[in-house]
CSV table of C-alpha atoms in Angstrom, one decimal:
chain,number,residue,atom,x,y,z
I,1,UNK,CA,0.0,0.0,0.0
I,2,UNK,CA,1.2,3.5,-0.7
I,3,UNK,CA,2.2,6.2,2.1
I,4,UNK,CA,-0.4,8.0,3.9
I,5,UNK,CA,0.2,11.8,2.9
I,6,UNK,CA,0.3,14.9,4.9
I,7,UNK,CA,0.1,18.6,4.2
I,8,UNK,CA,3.3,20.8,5.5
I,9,UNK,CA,3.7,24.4,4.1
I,10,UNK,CA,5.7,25.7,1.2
I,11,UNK,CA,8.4,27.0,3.8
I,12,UNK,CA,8.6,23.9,5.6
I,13,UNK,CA,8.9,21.9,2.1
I,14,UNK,CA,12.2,24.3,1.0
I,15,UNK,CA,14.3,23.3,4.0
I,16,UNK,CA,13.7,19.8,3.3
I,17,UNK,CA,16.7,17.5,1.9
I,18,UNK,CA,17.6,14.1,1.3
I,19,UNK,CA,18.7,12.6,4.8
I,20,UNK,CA,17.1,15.2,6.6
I,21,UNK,CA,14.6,15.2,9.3
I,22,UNK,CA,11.0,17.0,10.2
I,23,UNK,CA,8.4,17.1,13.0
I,24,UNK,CA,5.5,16.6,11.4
I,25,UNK,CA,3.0,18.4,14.5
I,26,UNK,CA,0.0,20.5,14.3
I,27,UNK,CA,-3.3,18.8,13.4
I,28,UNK,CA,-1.3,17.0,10.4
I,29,UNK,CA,1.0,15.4,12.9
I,30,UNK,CA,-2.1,15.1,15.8
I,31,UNK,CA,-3.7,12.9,12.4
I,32,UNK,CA,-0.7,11.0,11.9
I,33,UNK,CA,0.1,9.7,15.9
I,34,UNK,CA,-3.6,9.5,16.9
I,35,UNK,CA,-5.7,9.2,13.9
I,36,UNK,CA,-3.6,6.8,12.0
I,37,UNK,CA,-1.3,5.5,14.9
I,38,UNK,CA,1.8,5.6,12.8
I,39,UNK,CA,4.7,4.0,14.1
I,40,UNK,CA,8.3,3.7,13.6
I,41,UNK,CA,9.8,2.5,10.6
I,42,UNK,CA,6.6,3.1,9.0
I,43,UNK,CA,6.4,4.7,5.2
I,44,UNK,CA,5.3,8.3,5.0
I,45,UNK,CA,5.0,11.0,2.6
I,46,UNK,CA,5.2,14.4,3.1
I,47,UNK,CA,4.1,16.7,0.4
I,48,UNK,CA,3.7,20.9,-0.3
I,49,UNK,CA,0.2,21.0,-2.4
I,50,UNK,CA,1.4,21.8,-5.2
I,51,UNK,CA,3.2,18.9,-6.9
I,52,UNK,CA,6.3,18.4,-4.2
I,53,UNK,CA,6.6,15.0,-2.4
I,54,UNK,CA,8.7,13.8,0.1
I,55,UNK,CA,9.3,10.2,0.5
I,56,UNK,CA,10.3,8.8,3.9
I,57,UNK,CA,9.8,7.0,7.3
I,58,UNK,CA,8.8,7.6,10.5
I,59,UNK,CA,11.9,7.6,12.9
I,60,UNK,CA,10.0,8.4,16.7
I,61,UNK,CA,6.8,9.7,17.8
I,62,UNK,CA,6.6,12.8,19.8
I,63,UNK,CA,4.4,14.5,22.0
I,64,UNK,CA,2.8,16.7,19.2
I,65,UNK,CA,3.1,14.3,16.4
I,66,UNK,CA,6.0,12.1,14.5
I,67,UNK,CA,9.6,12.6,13.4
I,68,UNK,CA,10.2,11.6,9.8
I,69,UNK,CA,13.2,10.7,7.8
I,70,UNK,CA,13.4,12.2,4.9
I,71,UNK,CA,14.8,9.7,2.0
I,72,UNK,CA,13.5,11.1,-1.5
I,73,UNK,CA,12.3,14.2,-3.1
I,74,UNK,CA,10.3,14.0,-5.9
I,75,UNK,CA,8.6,16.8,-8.3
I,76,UNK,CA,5.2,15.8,-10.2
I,77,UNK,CA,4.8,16.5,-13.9
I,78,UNK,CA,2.1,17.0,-16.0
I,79,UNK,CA,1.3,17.0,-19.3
I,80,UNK,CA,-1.6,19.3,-19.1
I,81,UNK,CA,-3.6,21.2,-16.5
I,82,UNK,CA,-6.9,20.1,-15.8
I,83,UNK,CA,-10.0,22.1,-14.5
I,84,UNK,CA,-13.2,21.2,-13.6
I,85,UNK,CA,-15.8,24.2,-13.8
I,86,UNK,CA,-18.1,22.7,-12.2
I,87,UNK,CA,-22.0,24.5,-11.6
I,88,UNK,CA,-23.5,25.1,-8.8
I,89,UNK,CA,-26.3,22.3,-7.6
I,90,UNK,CA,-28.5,20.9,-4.9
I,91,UNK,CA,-28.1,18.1,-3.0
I,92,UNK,CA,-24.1,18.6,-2.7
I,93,UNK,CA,-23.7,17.1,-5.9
I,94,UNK,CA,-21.5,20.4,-6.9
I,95,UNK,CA,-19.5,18.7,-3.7
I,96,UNK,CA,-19.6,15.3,-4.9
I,97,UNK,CA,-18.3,16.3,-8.2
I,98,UNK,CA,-15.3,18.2,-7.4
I,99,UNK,CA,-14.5,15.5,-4.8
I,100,UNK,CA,-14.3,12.8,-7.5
I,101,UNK,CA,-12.7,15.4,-9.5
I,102,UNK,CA,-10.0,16.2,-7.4
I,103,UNK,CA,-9.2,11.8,-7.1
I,104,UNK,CA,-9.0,11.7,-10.6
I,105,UNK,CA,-5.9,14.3,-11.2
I,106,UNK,CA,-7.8,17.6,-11.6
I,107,UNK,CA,-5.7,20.4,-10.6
I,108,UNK,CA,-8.4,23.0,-9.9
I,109,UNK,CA,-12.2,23.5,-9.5
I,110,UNK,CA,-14.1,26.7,-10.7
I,111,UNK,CA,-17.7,27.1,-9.2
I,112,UNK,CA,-20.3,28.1,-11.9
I,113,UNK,CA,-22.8,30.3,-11.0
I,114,UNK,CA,-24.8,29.0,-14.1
I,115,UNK,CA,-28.4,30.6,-15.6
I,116,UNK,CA,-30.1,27.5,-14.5
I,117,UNK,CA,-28.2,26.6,-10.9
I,118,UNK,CA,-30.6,26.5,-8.4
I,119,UNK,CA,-28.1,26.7,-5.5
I,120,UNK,CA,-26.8,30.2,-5.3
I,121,UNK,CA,-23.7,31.7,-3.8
I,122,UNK,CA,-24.1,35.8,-2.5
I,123,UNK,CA,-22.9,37.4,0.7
I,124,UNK,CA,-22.1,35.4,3.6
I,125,UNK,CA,-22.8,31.8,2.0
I,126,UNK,CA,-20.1,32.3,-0.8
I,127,UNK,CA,-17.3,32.6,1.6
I,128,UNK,CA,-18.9,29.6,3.6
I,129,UNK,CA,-19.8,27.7,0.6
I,130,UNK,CA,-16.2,27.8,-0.9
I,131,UNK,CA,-14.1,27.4,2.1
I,132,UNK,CA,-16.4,23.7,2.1
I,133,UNK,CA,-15.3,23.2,-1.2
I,134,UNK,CA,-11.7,24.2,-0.2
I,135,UNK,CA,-12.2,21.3,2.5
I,136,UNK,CA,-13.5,18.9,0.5
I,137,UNK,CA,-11.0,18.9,-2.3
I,138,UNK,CA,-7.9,19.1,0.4
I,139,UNK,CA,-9.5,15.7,2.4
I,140,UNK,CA,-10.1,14.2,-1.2
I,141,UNK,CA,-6.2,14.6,-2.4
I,142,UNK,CA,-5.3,13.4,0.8
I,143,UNK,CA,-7.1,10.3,0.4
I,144,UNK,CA,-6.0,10.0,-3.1
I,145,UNK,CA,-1.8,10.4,-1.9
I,146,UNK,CA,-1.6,13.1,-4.5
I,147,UNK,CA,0.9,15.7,-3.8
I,148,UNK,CA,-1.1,18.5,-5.3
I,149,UNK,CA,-4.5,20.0,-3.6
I,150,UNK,CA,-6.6,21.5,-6.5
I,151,UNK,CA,-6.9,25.0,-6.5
I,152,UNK,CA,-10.7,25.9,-5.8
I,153,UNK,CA,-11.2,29.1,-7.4
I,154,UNK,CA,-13.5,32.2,-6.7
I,155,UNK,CA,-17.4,31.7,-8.7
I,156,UNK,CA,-17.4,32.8,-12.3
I,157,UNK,CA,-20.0,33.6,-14.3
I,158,UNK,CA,-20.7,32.6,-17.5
I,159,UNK,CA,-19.4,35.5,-18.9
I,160,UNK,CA,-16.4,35.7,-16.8
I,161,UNK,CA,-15.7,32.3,-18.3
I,162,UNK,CA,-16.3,33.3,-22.2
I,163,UNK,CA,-13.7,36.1,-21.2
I,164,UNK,CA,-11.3,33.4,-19.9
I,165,UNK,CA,-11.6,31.1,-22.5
I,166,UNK,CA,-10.6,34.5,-25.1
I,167,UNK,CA,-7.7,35.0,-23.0
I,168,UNK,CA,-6.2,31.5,-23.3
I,169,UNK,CA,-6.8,30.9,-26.7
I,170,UNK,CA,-5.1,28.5,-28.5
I,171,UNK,CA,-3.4,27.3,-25.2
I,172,UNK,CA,-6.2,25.9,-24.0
I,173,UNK,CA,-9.2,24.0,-24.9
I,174,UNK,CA,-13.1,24.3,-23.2
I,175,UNK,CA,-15.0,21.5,-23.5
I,176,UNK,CA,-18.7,22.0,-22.7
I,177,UNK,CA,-20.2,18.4,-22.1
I,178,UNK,CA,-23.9,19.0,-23.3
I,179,UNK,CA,-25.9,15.9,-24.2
I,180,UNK,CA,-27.4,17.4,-27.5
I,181,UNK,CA,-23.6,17.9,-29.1
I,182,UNK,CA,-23.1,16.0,-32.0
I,183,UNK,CA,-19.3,15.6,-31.9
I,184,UNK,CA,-18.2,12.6,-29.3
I,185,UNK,CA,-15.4,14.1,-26.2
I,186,UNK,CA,-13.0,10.9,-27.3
I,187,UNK,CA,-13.2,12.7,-31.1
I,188,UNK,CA,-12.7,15.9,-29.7
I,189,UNK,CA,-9.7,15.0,-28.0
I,190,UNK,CA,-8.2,13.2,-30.5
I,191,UNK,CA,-8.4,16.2,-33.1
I,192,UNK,CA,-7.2,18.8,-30.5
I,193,UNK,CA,-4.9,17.1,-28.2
I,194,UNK,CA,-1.7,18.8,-29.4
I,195,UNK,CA,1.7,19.9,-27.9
I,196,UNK,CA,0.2,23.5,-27.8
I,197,UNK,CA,-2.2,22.6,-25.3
I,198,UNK,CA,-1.3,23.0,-21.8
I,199,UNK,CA,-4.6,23.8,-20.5
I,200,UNK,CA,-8.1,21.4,-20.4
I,201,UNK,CA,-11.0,22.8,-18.9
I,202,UNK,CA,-14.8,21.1,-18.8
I,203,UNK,CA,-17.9,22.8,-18.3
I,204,UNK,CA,-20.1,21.2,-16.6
I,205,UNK,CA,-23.7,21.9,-16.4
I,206,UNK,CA,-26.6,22.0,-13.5
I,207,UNK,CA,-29.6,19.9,-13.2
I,208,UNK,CA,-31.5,22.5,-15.6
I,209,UNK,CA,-28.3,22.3,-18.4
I,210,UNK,CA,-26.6,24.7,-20.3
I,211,UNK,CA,-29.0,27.2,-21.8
I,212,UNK,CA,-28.8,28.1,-25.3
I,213,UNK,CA,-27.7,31.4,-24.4
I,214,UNK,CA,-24.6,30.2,-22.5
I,215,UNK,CA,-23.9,27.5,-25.2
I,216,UNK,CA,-24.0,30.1,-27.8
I,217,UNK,CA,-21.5,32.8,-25.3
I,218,UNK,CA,-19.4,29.9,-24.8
I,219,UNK,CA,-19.0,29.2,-28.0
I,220,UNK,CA,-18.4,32.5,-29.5
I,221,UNK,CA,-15.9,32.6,-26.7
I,222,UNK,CA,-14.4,29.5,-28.9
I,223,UNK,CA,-15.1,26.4,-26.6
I,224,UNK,CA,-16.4,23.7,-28.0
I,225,UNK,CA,-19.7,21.4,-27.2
I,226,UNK,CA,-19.3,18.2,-26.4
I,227,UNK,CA,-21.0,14.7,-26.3
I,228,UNK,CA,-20.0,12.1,-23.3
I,229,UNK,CA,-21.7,9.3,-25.0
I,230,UNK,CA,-25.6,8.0,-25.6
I,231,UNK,CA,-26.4,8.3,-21.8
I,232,UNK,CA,-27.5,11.5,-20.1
I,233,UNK,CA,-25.2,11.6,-16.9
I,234,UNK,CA,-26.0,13.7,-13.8
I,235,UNK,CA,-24.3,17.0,-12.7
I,236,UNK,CA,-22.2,14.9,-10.1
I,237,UNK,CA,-20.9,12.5,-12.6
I,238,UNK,CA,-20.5,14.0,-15.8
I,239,UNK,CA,-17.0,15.7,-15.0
I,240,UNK,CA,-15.7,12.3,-13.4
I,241,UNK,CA,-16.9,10.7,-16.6
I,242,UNK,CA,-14.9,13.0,-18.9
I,243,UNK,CA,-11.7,13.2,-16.9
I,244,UNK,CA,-11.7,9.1,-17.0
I,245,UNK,CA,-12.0,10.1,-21.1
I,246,UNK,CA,-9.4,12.4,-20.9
I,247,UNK,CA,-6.9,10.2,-18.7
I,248,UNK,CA,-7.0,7.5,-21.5
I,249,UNK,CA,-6.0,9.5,-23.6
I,250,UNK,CA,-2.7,11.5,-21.9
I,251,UNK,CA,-1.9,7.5,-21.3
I,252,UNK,CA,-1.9,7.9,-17.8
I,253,UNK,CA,-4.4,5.4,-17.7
């Protein structure tokens, strides 16, 4: 089985070294003494959240946590970034999405405020409702032994995303999964999965779908619609789904 990971800081991550040591304390090393019970010569990772890991093994336990060896570092690579943008829905399956999301390699989450989200995000709730997204995708990685938490970014609007999309151009490609496209995601990739792409985002809908006047902003914006396959997939699944697509098709898979 792989090592359990836990969270230090950027900081803490640049003084590491190969033969080094660290106290992992604080609620990371209160979860690794009395949540997981680590004990010596046990394998553990330590990693900075955004693509550094640090391979070792747990040399004594300590009052506020453990005392790890440090015997590797390692840097992630990626062939392309990956974003879910994922709208808003009821029932937490905006939550359920990203959280799958974030287990399959995405490397950031954008909340939709979409024309047809029921759930909405103003005042007080949007600060609540994204610091649970924050949560969710940080437990999810660390679950996953990734070394990088996604990213959760602030809402956008639909319009705020047709501006992004213009912006990024040619480095990036925006897939809008809508079940009345005609051309297939796996053909879409195929055609536009170039060296010149270091950027994939995909747009999910709510419950309601994309309206027509999104699909057409969007597309003037130069994203591209999408077809999953011949099912019609809910808001919590639909990004999982394509992610599984596009992981196939990098060959990480």
């Amino acid at each position: 089985m792989t090592n359990a990971v836990y969270y230090i800081s950027t900081p803490e991550f640049d003084l590491l070294e190969e033969g080094s040591t660290f106290d992992l304390t604080g609620d990371e090393g209160h979860h690794a003494k009395n949540v997981k019970r680590a004990e010596v010569g046990e394998g553990i990772d330590l990693a900075d959240g955004a693509g550094r890991r640090a391979t070792g093994s747990v040399l004594g336990i300590l009052d506020a946590g453990v005392r790890v060896g440090i015997n590797l570092l390692t840097q992630q690579s990626q062939q392309v970034t990956i974003y879910l943008v994922q709208a808003l829905a009821k029932g937490d399956r905006d939550i359920q999405a990203i959280e799958m999301a974030t287990e399959l390699g995405a490397h950031g989450v954008v909340p939709w405020s979409a024309d047809r989200s029921i759930v909405r995000w103003k005042m007080e709730r949007a600060a609540k409702a994204h610091a649970k997204w924050q949560n969710t995708v940080r437990a999810a990685a660390k679950q996953s032994r990734r070394a990088v938490i996604p990213q959760v970014f602030e809402q956008h609007s639909s319009a705020d995303l047709a501006e992004l999309a213009r912006e990024l151009g040619d480095t990036a490609l925006f897939l809008v999964l809508h079940e009345q496209a005609e051309l297939r995601l796996t053909q879409e990739l195929s055609a536009r999965l170039t060296d010149t792409v270091e950027e994939i985002y995909f747009l999910v809908g709510p419950e309601g779908g994309v309206s027509p006047r999104e699909l057409d902003l969007l597309k003037s914006a130069g994203s591209r619609v999408v077809l999953l396959g011949d099912e019609v997939l809910r808001s919590s699944t639909a990004g999982a789904a394509a992610i599984s697509t596009l992981n196939v098709a990098l060959g990480r898979w």
